[in-house]
Amino acid sequence: MSQTSIKITGLRKSFGKGDSKKEVLKGIDLSIESGQVIGYIGPNGAGKSTTVKILCGIHTAFEGDVEVMGMPLRGNSTGVKQKIGYVPENGALYEALTPREYLNLVGTLFDMSKELIEERTLSLLKYFNMEQQMDVRMNTFSKGMKQKILIIAGLINNPDILFLDEPLSGLDANSVILVKDMLTRLARQGKTIFYSSHLMDVVEKISDRIILIDDGQVIADGTFEELQQDNNVSLEQVFAKLTGGEELNIEAGMLDDVFKN
Amino acid sequence: MKRIILLPLNMVLNALGVNVNHFWALLGAKLKMDFRRVPNSFQSSGKKQTLLKQLIIYSVLGGVMVLSLYRIPDLILQLSIFFSFLIVYEGTILLTEFTSVLFDERENQILLPRPVNSRTLLLVRLVHILVYMGNIAFALSMPFAIYLAVNYGFLAILFMISALLCAWFTLLLSVGFYMTLSRFVCAERFKDVLNYFQIGLAIVIMASYQLIPNFIDEANMEQLAFRSEWWSYFIPSVWFAGFTRFIAGIGVGTDVYLALIVVLVTIAGSLVLIRALAGGFTSIISEAGADSSKPARISKVKSQKNWLSKLVSLLCVSNVERTGWDLAMSHVRSDRKFKQQVLPMFVYSIIMVIVFLRPSINDFSAYIAELGDSFKYVMFILAAYFGTVGISVLPYTDTPEAVWVYEVASTRNKFHIQSGAVKAMLFTFYLPLYLLYLVPIIWIWGVSVVPYIVIGASLSACLAIVSVRIQKNALPFTEARDMVNKGTYTLRMFLGMTIIGLIIGLIYLLTFLHVGVSIALCALMPVLISLSYRTIRNRK
């Protein structure tokens, strides 16, 4: 029997106060089984990253209940964090360090032994063809190289649940293939993958279940086949239909006027 | 060997509920990063040189302090005054420059998804700050330690230990206030009230410095002695003075109690802060970073008042300079850390005026009449120099990577951006402070002193403008808010004030001449200010 790895009940989150208060999440309810690959999609500003940040413990103030691997996130966040990996879109690196130093730090924070950290670091860097850069400071890296280190850091503790927030940002085509392959293998091992993105083709290929949010609410939830209204549309078309994107082509015509003069 | 040395420290960390491995790993990484320079074509000198230069200047400042202390024959009074100076200086730096480090949210995505507890996170930040505050305390105390070594021998080393302990105490005290506040204010609101709280703390710190004269018993420098009153034992600097004498084995009477207080306060303070108050720390930094994840919102753009817009255009010599002005102002409005660094300085300015003028409530009219006959209006010139702090803060930002804007800009006069930004700082912060001060000045001393104030204000402004050249190529918002740079603004303020002393001397000389001379000089001031701006603008 599969186990519930993430249970979210009535999740709400607001930013600001008074007149400028903006409710980003307006009551999300989800139950995710272990081993599922979840494609969490939605337009810009829909609340995807905010959901992920709450689940990873980056935003601590929220309304509602969140349970991860049977543990409530509130009051037990360090226990929850031992079991998760997080790959942000960008920026979360100590760039003055080398990959070896940084990954050693992250591994230490997960209470891993030095030997295990070193072993995983080497294996994962090799997987991403980055073993040559192991002792080079990351402030000289390209965006894609930094993104690979973020992915490795998210995997170093062998997490039960992996949260990925736009993980393919800045990666070249070969690296994208590597990441897709990696996610498929991790899912086969029974890990839960929570993949937040607006890149429909990847989500369509790797997800067991797709959750579409818009304006802080879940507006569609099911397998790709269930979301298809007829048999010949892509996920991109489903997305456009459900989020009002079909009207964008008309509005895009306005751009011609902008550059007239 | 290393393990044996670290064993007692690790026991303390365990007692505080801190994860020892996480603590050392994080602290080690932070210190390693501090001294690794991030390539940036607009940054000035290397980090190690910057730190070394700062420490030398702090030692000079400490030396000035020794010059005012060496004639005092009473050791406990010397020590009490020195520790008061140290607490006030370190408290000032902490409030203005390290508060933003304490609540820095830039590492949220690295640290918060990892299983690190709040106590460890808080203590790592505190010790990281202490490394720098300890360096400053060390450099400030060194000249006095040399003086003590010559006169009392071994006491000097124990004094240095006390000085470092005093730095830790100042840190505990200030952060303790912050964390206590976090118990009563929710994390979302904390960042909004932080500025007001900083101002409140700044008032307490500066006002407490005023207690010093009350425990001095004699007006004659050579006969000054410590006046022991029951309330003097509530003053932290007296505790540290007694502690130093006690551990040096030359303690008398109450020193044992004072030493006990120091030990108890630092141990109990650390325990309370880390064990009981650290809980809210993660929430605070988590919510401090929440702004960045807020979806883009179209804010109500307040159209600049027409007359103000015209005035700004008049004050700026080119469109690029005008752009620099606008850039600085939009940054000031949106950057919370900028406000955290600048606003407490205004409080220091106002408190400094009150301190120098020492208002007497008993016979207020006689006091005002006496004051009106004095030369004390120049104190406003000294205090108003705090209003130039915005200029020192200008080069620093959380996003130095945006420096590419200057690199690709097609304009040849990049330094017009800097002169525009400096103008904006003086117009927004410095000028209003003078306008505020003109009210009491005219009320107490009359309009006849206004020319002297104008000269003082203008020369101080010139000093602030020219000092931008010291920052070399640091264009606005191009340098990272590195730990190594911390302490710089406060230091610049205090160093600038020593030069203001010369300006005050000049004004004093002017008062002996006919007032017409000063009025004529006033007419020259715009030219002088304009020439000062040229030193920034006309660089290649």
mmCIF file with all atom_site columns, N, CA, C and O in Angstrom, chain B residues 346-367:
data_model
loop_
_atom_site.group_PDB
_atom_site.id
_atom_site.type_symbol
_atom_site.label_atom_id
_atom_site.label_alt_id
_atom_site.label_comp_id
_atom_site.label_asym_id
_atom_site.label_entity_id
_atom_site.label_seq_id
_atom_site.pdbx_PDB_ins_code
_atom_site.Cartn_x
_atom_site.Cartn_y
_atom_site.Cartn_z
_atom_site.occupancy
_atom_site.B_iso_or_equiv
_atom_site.pdbx_formal_charge
_atom_site.auth_seq_id
_atom_site.auth_comp_id
_atom_site.auth_asym_id
_atom_site.auth_atom_id
_atom_site.pdbx_PDB_model_num
ATOM 1  N N  . PHE B 1 346 ? 20.656 59.669 12.368 1.00 0.00 ? 346 PHE B N  1
ATOM 2  C CA . PHE B 1 346 ? 19.942 60.922 12.635 1.00 0.00 ? 346 PHE B CA 1
ATOM 3  C C  . PHE B 1 346 ? 19.624 61.053 14.115 1.00 0.00 ? 346 PHE B C  1
ATOM 4  O O  . PHE B 1 346 ? 19.667 62.134 14.687 1.00 0.00 ? 346 PHE B O  1
ATOM 5  N N  . VAL B 1 347 ? 19.325 59.906 14.704 1.00 0.00 ? 347 VAL B N  1
ATOM 6  C CA . VAL B 1 347 ? 19.067 59.917 16.148 1.00 0.00 ? 347 VAL B CA 1
ATOM 7  C C  . VAL B 1 347 ? 20.348 60.309 16.877 1.00 0.00 ? 347 VAL B C  1
ATOM 8  O O  . VAL B 1 347 ? 20.340 61.125 17.799 1.00 0.00 ? 347 VAL B O  1
ATOM 9  N N  . TYR B 1 348 ? 21.480 59.712 16.422 1.00 0.00 ? 348 TYR B N  1
ATOM 10 C CA . TYR B 1 348 ? 22.759 60.062 17.060 1.00 0.00 ? 348 TYR B CA 1
ATOM 11 C C  . TYR B 1 348 ? 23.011 61.556 16.945 1.00 0.00 ? 348 TYR B C  1
ATOM 12 O O  . TYR B 1 348 ? 23.487 62.188 17.873 1.00 0.00 ? 348 TYR B O  1
ATOM 13 N N  . SER B 1 349 ? 22.680 62.124 15.790 1.00 0.00 ? 349 SER B N  1
ATOM 14 C CA . SER B 1 349 ? 22.908 63.543 15.567 1.00 0.00 ? 349 SER B CA 1
ATOM 15 C C  . SER B 1 349 ? 22.117 64.370 16.584 1.00 0.00 ? 349 SER B C  1
ATOM 16 O O  . SER B 1 349 ? 22.669 65.253 17.252 1.00 0.00 ? 349 SER B O  1
ATOM 17 N N  . ILE B 1 350 ? 20.832 64.053 16.699 1.00 0.00 ? 350 ILE B N  1
ATOM 18 C CA . ILE B 1 350 ? 19.971 64.839 17.596 1.00 0.00 ? 350 ILE B CA 1
ATOM 19 C C  . ILE B 1 350 ? 20.413 64.654 19.053 1.00 0.00 ? 350 ILE B C  1
ATOM 20 O O  . ILE B 1 350 ? 20.501 65.630 19.818 1.00 0.00 ? 350 ILE B O  1
ATOM 21 N N  . ILE B 1 351 ? 20.746 63.406 19.405 1.00 0.00 ? 351 ILE B N  1
ATOM 22 C CA . ILE B 1 351 ? 21.175 63.164 20.792 1.00 0.00 ? 351 ILE B CA 1
ATOM 23 C C  . ILE B 1 351 ? 22.490 63.884 21.074 1.00 0.00 ? 351 ILE B C  1
ATOM 24 O O  . ILE B 1 351 ? 22.690 64.439 22.142 1.00 0.00 ? 351 ILE B O  1
ATOM 25 N N  . MET B 1 352 ? 23.350 63.905 20.074 1.00 0.00 ? 352 MET B N  1
ATOM 26 C CA . MET B 1 352 ? 24.638 64.581 20.260 1.00 0.00 ? 352 MET B CA 1
ATOM 27 C C  . MET B 1 352 ? 24.428 66.062 20.588 1.00 0.00 ? 352 MET B C  1
ATOM 28 O O  . MET B 1 352 ? 25.095 66.624 21.464 1.00 0.00 ? 352 MET B O  1
ATOM 29 N N  . VAL B 1 353 ? 23.461 66.675 19.888 1.00 0.00 ? 353 VAL B N  1
ATOM 30 C CA . VAL B 1 353 ? 23.157 68.089 20.166 1.00 0.00 ? 353 VAL B CA 1
ATOM 31 C C  . VAL B 1 353 ? 22.698 68.247 21.615 1.00 0.00 ? 353 VAL B C  1
ATOM 32 O O  . VAL B 1 353 ? 23.185 69.118 22.355 1.00 0.00 ? 353 VAL B O  1
ATOM 33 N N  . ILE B 1 354 ? 21.788 67.358 22.018 1.00 0.00 ? 354 ILE B N  1
ATOM 34 C CA . ILE B 1 354 ? 21.250 67.452 23.383 1.00 0.00 ? 354 ILE B CA 1
ATOM 35 C C  . ILE B 1 354 ? 22.375 67.249 24.405 1.00 0.00 ? 354 ILE B C  1
ATOM 36 O O  . ILE B 1 354 ? 22.477 67.968 25.391 1.00 0.00 ? 354 ILE B O  1
ATOM 37 N N  . VAL B 1 355 ? 23.240 66.298 24.102 1.00 0.00 ? 355 VAL B N  1
ATOM 38 C CA . VAL B 1 355 ? 24.350 65.992 25.010 1.00 0.00 ? 355 VAL B CA 1
ATOM 39 C C  . VAL B 1 355 ? 25.268 67.195 25.159 1.00 0.00 ? 355 VAL B C  1
ATOM 40 O O  . VAL B 1 355 ? 25.639 67.590 26.260 1.00 0.00 ? 355 VAL B O  1
ATOM 41 N N  . PHE B 1 356 ? 25.623 67.802 24.040 1.00 0.00 ? 356 PHE B N  1
ATOM 42 C CA . PHE B 1 356 ? 26.549 68.932 24.092 1.00 0.00 ? 356 PHE B CA 1
ATOM 43 C C  . PHE B 1 356 ? 25.935 70.142 24.782 1.00 0.00 ? 356 PHE B C  1
ATOM 44 O O  . PHE B 1 356 ? 26.609 70.865 25.503 1.00 0.00 ? 356 PHE B O  1
ATOM 45 N N  . LEU B 1 357 ? 24.657 70.337 24.543 1.00 0.00 ? 357 LEU B N  1
ATOM 46 C CA . LEU B 1 357 ? 24.025 71.549 25.100 1.00 0.00 ? 357 LEU B CA 1
ATOM 47 C C  . LEU B 1 357 ? 23.554 71.347 26.538 1.00 0.00 ? 357 LEU B C  1
ATOM 48 O O  . LEU B 1 357 ? 23.318 72.316 27.251 1.00 0.00 ? 357 LEU B O  1
ATOM 49 N N  . ARG B 1 358 ? 23.415 70.094 26.967 1.00 0.00 ? 358 ARG B N  1
ATOM 50 C CA . ARG B 1 358 ? 23.006 69.753 28.331 1.00 0.00 ? 358 ARG B CA 1
ATOM 51 C C  . ARG B 1 358 ? 21.910 70.683 28.880 1.00 0.00 ? 358 ARG B C  1
ATOM 52 O O  . ARG B 1 358 ? 22.141 71.511 29.759 1.00 0.00 ? 358 ARG B O  1
ATOM 53 N N  . PRO B 1 359 ? 20.703 70.575 28.322 1.00 0.00 ? 359 PRO B N  1
ATOM 54 C CA . PRO B 1 359 ? 19.626 71.486 28.749 1.00 0.00 ? 359 PRO B CA 1
ATOM 55 C C  . PRO B 1 359 ? 19.343 71.383 30.253 1.00 0.00 ? 359 PRO B C  1
ATOM 56 O O  . PRO B 1 359 ? 19.373 70.288 30.809 1.00 0.00 ? 359 PRO B O  1
ATOM 57 N N  . SER B 1 360 ? 19.127 72.510 30.852 1.00 0.00 ? 360 SER B N  1
ATOM 58 C CA . SER B 1 360 ? 18.791 72.534 32.276 1.00 0.00 ? 360 SER B CA 1
ATOM 59 C C  . SER B 1 360 ? 17.306 72.901 32.412 1.00 0.00 ? 360 SER B C  1
ATOM 60 O O  . SER B 1 360 ? 16.871 73.939 31.926 1.00 0.00 ? 360 SER B O  1
ATOM 61 N N  . ILE B 1 361 ? 16.558 72.034 33.043 1.00 0.00 ? 361 ILE B N  1
ATOM 62 C CA . ILE B 1 361 ? 15.109 72.273 33.148 1.00 0.00 ? 361 ILE B CA 1
ATOM 63 C C  . ILE B 1 361 ? 14.809 73.179 34.344 1.00 0.00 ? 361 ILE B C  1
ATOM 64 O O  . ILE B 1 361 ? 13.824 73.913 34.358 1.00 0.00 ? 361 ILE B O  1
ATOM 65 N N  . ASN B 1 362 ? 15.701 73.182 35.328 1.00 0.00 ? 362 ASN B N  1
ATOM 66 C CA . ASN B 1 362 ? 15.435 73.929 36.570 1.00 0.00 ? 362 ASN B CA 1
ATOM 67 C C  . ASN B 1 362 ? 15.190 75.423 36.335 1.00 0.00 ? 362 ASN B C  1
ATOM 68 O O  . ASN B 1 362 ? 14.196 75.978 36.764 1.00 0.00 ? 362 ASN B O  1
ATOM 69 N N  . ASP B 1 363 ? 16.138 76.038 35.628 1.00 0.00 ? 363 ASP B N  1
ATOM 70 C CA . ASP B 1 363 ? 15.963 77.464 35.328 1.00 0.00 ? 363 ASP B CA 1
ATOM 71 C C  . ASP B 1 363 ? 16.170 77.645 33.828 1.00 0.00 ? 363 ASP B C  1
ATOM 72 O O  . ASP B 1 363 ? 17.244 78.064 33.382 1.00 0.00 ? 363 ASP B O  1
ATOM 73 N N  . PHE B 1 364 ? 15.127 77.335 33.095 1.00 0.00 ? 364 PHE B N  1
ATOM 74 C CA . PHE B 1 364 ? 15.263 77.209 31.643 1.00 0.00 ? 364 PHE B CA 1
ATOM 75 C C  . PHE B 1 364 ? 15.586 78.548 30.974 1.00 0.00 ? 364 PHE B C  1
ATOM 76 O O  . PHE B 1 364 ? 16.457 78.613 30.103 1.00 0.00 ? 364 PHE B O  1
ATOM 77 N N  . SER B 1 365 ? 14.922 79.627 31.418 1.00 0.00 ? 365 SER B N  1
ATOM 78 C CA . SER B 1 365 ? 15.143 80.922 30.746 1.00 0.00 ? 365 SER B CA 1
ATOM 79 C C  . SER B 1 365 ? 16.577 81.415 30.969 1.00 0.00 ? 365 SER B C  1
ATOM 80 O O  . SER B 1 365 ? 17.214 81.943 30.052 1.00 0.00 ? 365 SER B O  1
ATOM 81 N N  . ALA B 1 366 ? 17.087 81.200 32.188 1.00 0.00 ? 366 ALA B N  1
ATOM 82 C CA . ALA B 1 366 ? 18.473 81.609 32.466 1.00 0.00 ? 366 ALA B CA 1
ATOM 83 C C  . ALA B 1 366 ? 19.438 80.757 31.643 1.00 0.00 ? 366 ALA B C  1
ATOM 84 O O  . ALA B 1 366 ? 20.440 81.262 31.118 1.00 0.00 ? 366 ALA B O  1
ATOM 85 N N  . TYR B 1 367 ? 19.074 79.491 31.510 1.00 0.00 ? 367 TYR B N  1
ATOM 86 C CA . TYR B 1 367 ? 19.921 78.567 30.746 1.00 0.00 ? 367 TYR B CA 1
ATOM 87 C C  . TYR B 1 367 ? 20.000 79.009 29.285 1.00 0.00 ? 367 TYR B C  1
ATOM 88 O O  . TYR B 1 367 ? 21.083 79.071 28.702 1.00 0.00 ? 367 TYR B O  1
#
